[in-house]
Tab-separated table of C-alpha atoms in Angstrom:
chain	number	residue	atom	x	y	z
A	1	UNK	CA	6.399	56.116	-14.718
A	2	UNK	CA	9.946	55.215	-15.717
A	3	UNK	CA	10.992	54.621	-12.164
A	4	UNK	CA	8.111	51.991	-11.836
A	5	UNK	CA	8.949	50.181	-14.725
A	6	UNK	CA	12.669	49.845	-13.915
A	7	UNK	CA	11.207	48.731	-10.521
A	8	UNK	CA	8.740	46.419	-12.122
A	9	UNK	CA	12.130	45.151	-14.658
A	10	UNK	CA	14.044	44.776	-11.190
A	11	UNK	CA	10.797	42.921	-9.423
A	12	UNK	CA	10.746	40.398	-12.417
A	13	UNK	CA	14.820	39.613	-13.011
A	14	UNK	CA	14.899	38.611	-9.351
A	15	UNK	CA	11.625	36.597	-9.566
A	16	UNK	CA	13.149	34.841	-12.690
A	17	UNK	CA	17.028	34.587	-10.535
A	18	UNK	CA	15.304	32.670	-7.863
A	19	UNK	CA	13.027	30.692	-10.224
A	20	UNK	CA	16.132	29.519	-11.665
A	21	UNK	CA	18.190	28.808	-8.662
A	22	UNK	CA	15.279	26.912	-7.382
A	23	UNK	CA	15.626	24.724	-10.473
A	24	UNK	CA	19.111	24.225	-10.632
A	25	UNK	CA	18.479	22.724	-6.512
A	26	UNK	CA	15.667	20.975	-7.698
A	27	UNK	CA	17.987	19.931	-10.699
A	28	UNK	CA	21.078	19.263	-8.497
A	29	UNK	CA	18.535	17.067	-5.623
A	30	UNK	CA	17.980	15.017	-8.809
A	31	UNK	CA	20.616	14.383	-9.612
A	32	UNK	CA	22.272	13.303	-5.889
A	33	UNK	CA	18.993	11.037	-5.716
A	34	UNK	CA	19.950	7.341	-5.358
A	35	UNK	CA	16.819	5.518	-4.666
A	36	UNK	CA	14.507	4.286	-1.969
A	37	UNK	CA	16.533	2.780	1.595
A	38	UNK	CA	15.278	-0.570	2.301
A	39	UNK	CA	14.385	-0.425	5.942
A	40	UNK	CA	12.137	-3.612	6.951
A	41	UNK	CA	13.925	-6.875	6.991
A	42	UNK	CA	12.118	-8.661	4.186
A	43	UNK	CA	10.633	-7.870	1.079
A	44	UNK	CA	8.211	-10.680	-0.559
A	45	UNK	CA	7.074	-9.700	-4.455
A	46	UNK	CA	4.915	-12.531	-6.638
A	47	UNK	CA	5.537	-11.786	-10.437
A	48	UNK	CA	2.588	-12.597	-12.946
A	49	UNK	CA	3.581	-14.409	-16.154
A	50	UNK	CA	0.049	-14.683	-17.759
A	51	UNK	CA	1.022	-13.864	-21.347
A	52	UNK	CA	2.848	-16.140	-24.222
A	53	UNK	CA	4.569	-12.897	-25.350
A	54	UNK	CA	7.902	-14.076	-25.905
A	55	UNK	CA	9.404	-10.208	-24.961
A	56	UNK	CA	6.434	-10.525	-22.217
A	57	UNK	CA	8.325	-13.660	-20.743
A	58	UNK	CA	11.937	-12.628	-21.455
A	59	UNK	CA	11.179	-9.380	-19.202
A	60	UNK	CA	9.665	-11.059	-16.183
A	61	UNK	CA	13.039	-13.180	-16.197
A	62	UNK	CA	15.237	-10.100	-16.680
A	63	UNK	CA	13.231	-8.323	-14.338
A	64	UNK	CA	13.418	-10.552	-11.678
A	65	UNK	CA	17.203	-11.307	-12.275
A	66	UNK	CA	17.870	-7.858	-12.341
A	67	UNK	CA	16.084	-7.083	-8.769
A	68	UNK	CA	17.788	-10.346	-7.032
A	69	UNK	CA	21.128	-8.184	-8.109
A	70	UNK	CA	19.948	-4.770	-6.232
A	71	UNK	CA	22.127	-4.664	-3.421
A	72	UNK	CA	19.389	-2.788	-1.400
A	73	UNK	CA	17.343	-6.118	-1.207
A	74	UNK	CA	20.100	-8.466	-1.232
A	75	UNK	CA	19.176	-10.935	1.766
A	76	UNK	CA	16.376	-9.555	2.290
A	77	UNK	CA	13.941	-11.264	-0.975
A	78	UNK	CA	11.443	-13.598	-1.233
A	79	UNK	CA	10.265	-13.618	-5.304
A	80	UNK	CA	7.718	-16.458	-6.990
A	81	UNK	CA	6.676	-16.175	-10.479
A	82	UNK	CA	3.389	-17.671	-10.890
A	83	UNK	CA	2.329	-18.694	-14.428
A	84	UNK	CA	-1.337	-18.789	-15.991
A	85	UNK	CA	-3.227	-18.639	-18.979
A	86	UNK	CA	-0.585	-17.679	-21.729
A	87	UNK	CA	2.002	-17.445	-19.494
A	88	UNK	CA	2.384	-21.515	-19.098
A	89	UNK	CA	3.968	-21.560	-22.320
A	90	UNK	CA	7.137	-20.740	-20.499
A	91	UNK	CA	7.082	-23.578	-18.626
A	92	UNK	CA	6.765	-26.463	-21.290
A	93	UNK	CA	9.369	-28.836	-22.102
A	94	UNK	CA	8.793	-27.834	-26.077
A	95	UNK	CA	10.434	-24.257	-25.601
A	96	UNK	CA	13.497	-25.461	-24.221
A	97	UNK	CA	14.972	-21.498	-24.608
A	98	UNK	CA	13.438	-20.699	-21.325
A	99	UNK	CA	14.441	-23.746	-19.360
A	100	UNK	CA	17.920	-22.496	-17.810
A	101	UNK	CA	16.962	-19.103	-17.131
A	102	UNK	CA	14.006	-20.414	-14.823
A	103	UNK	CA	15.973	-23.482	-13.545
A	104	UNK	CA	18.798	-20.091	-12.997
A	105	UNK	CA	16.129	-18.699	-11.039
A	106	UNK	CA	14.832	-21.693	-8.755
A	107	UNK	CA	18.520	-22.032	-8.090
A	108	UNK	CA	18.297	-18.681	-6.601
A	109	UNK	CA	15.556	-19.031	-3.787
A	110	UNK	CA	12.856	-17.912	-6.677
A	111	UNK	CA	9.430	-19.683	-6.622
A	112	UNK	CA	8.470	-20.483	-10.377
A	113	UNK	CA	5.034	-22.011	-10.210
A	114	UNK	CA	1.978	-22.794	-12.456
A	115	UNK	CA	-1.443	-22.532	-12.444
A	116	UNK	CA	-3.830	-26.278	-12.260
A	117	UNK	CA	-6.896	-24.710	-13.614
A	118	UNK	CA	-4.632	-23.546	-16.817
A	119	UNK	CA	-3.600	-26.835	-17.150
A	120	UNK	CA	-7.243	-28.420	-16.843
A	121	UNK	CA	-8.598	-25.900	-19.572
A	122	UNK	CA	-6.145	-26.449	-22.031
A	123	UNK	CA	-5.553	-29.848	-21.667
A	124	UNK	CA	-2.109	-29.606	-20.657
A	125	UNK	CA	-0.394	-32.824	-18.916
A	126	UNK	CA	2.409	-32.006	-15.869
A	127	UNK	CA	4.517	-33.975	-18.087
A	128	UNK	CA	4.533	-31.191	-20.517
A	129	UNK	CA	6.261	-28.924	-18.396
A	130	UNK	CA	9.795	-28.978	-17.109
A	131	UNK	CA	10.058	-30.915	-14.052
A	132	UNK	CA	11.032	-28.427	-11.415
A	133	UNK	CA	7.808	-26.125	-11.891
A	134	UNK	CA	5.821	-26.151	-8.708
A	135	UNK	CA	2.004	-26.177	-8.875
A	136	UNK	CA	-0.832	-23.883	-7.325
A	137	UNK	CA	-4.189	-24.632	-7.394
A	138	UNK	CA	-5.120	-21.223	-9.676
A	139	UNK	CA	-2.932	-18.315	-10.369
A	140	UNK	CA	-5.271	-15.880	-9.165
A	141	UNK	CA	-6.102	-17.554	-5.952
A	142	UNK	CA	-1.967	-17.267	-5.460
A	143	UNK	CA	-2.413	-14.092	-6.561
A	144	UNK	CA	-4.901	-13.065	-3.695
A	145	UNK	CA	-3.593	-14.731	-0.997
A	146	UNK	CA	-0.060	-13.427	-1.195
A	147	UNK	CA	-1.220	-9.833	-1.986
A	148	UNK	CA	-2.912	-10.499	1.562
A	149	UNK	CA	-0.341	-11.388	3.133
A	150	UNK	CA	1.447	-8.288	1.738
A	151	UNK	CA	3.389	-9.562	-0.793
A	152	UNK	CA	3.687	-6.877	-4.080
A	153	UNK	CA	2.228	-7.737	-7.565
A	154	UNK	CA	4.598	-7.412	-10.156
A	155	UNK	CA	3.217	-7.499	-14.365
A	156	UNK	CA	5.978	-7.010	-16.463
C-alpha cells in the first residue's frame, strides 16, 4: 500500500512538473508574441462616429491616429470616419476643439464624412459644419456598402 502511494505521489509531482513547464511555454509564447503580419496589400476600415460623447469622439480620433502610426499598415490604409446621428456634433463649426484633429486627419489620406439624412432631421445647414467634411447620402447606407466591399467596421 505504501509503495502505491509513493507511486501515486511520484505519478502526480510529474503531472504537476509538466503542467507547469507547459505554462511557463505557454507563458514564454506570450510573451515573444508581437501581433498579427499584415500580408494583403491593402487594408480599408470605415470608423462610426454616431455618438456626441465627447470621450466617444476623442477615441475614434485617437484611435484612428494611433492605427495610421502602426508600422504593419503603414502604406497599406485606406480609413473614413463617417458621422451620424450624435456623432455630427463633431463636425460643427461651434466645437471648434475638434476642428484640427479632423482637418490632421483629412491631411492624412482619412475620409471624414457626414451623414445628409442627419442633417435633414435635425435641421442642420452644411454651413454649420467645418468646410472640409465630405457628405454621404446616410451613414448607414455608407456603412453597408463599404462593409460589402470588405471594408471593417470600427465603433470606438
Amino acid at each position: 500500500m505504501k509503495k502505491q502511494f509513493t507511486i501515486a505521489c511520484i505519478l502526480v509531482a510529474i503531472t504537476t512538473i509538466q503542467a507547469k513547464a507547459q505554462d511557463n511555454k505557454l507563458l514564454l509564447n506570450n510573451h515573444q508574441y508581437s501581433g498579427a503580419v499584415a500580408k494583403k496589400k491593402a487594408y480599408k476600415a470605415i470608423y462610426q462616429l454616431d455618438s456626441n460623447d465627447p470621450k466617444t469622439i476623442e477615441k475614434a480620433i485617437r484611435n484612428i491616429n494611433n492605427v495610421l502610426k502602426d508600422p504593419r499598415l503603414k502604406g497599406h490604409l485606406q480609413i473614413e470616419l463617417v458621422a451620424f446621428s450624435g456623432g455630427t456634433e463633431a463636425y460643427l463649426k461651434k466645437n471648434s476643439q475638434y476642428e484640427k484633429p479632423l482637418k490632421d486627419l483629412v491631411e492624412k489620406g482619412v475620409i471624414v464624412a457626414q451623414c445628409l439624412n442627419t442633417l435633414e432631421e435635425k435641421h442642420i445647414a452644411k454651413e454649420e459644419l467645418f468646410d472640409f467634411i465630405g457628405y454621404v447620402p446616410s451613414g448607414n447606407g455608407e456603412l453597408i456598402l463599404r462593409a460589402n466591399e470588405g471594408w471593417v467596421i470600427v465603433k470606438p
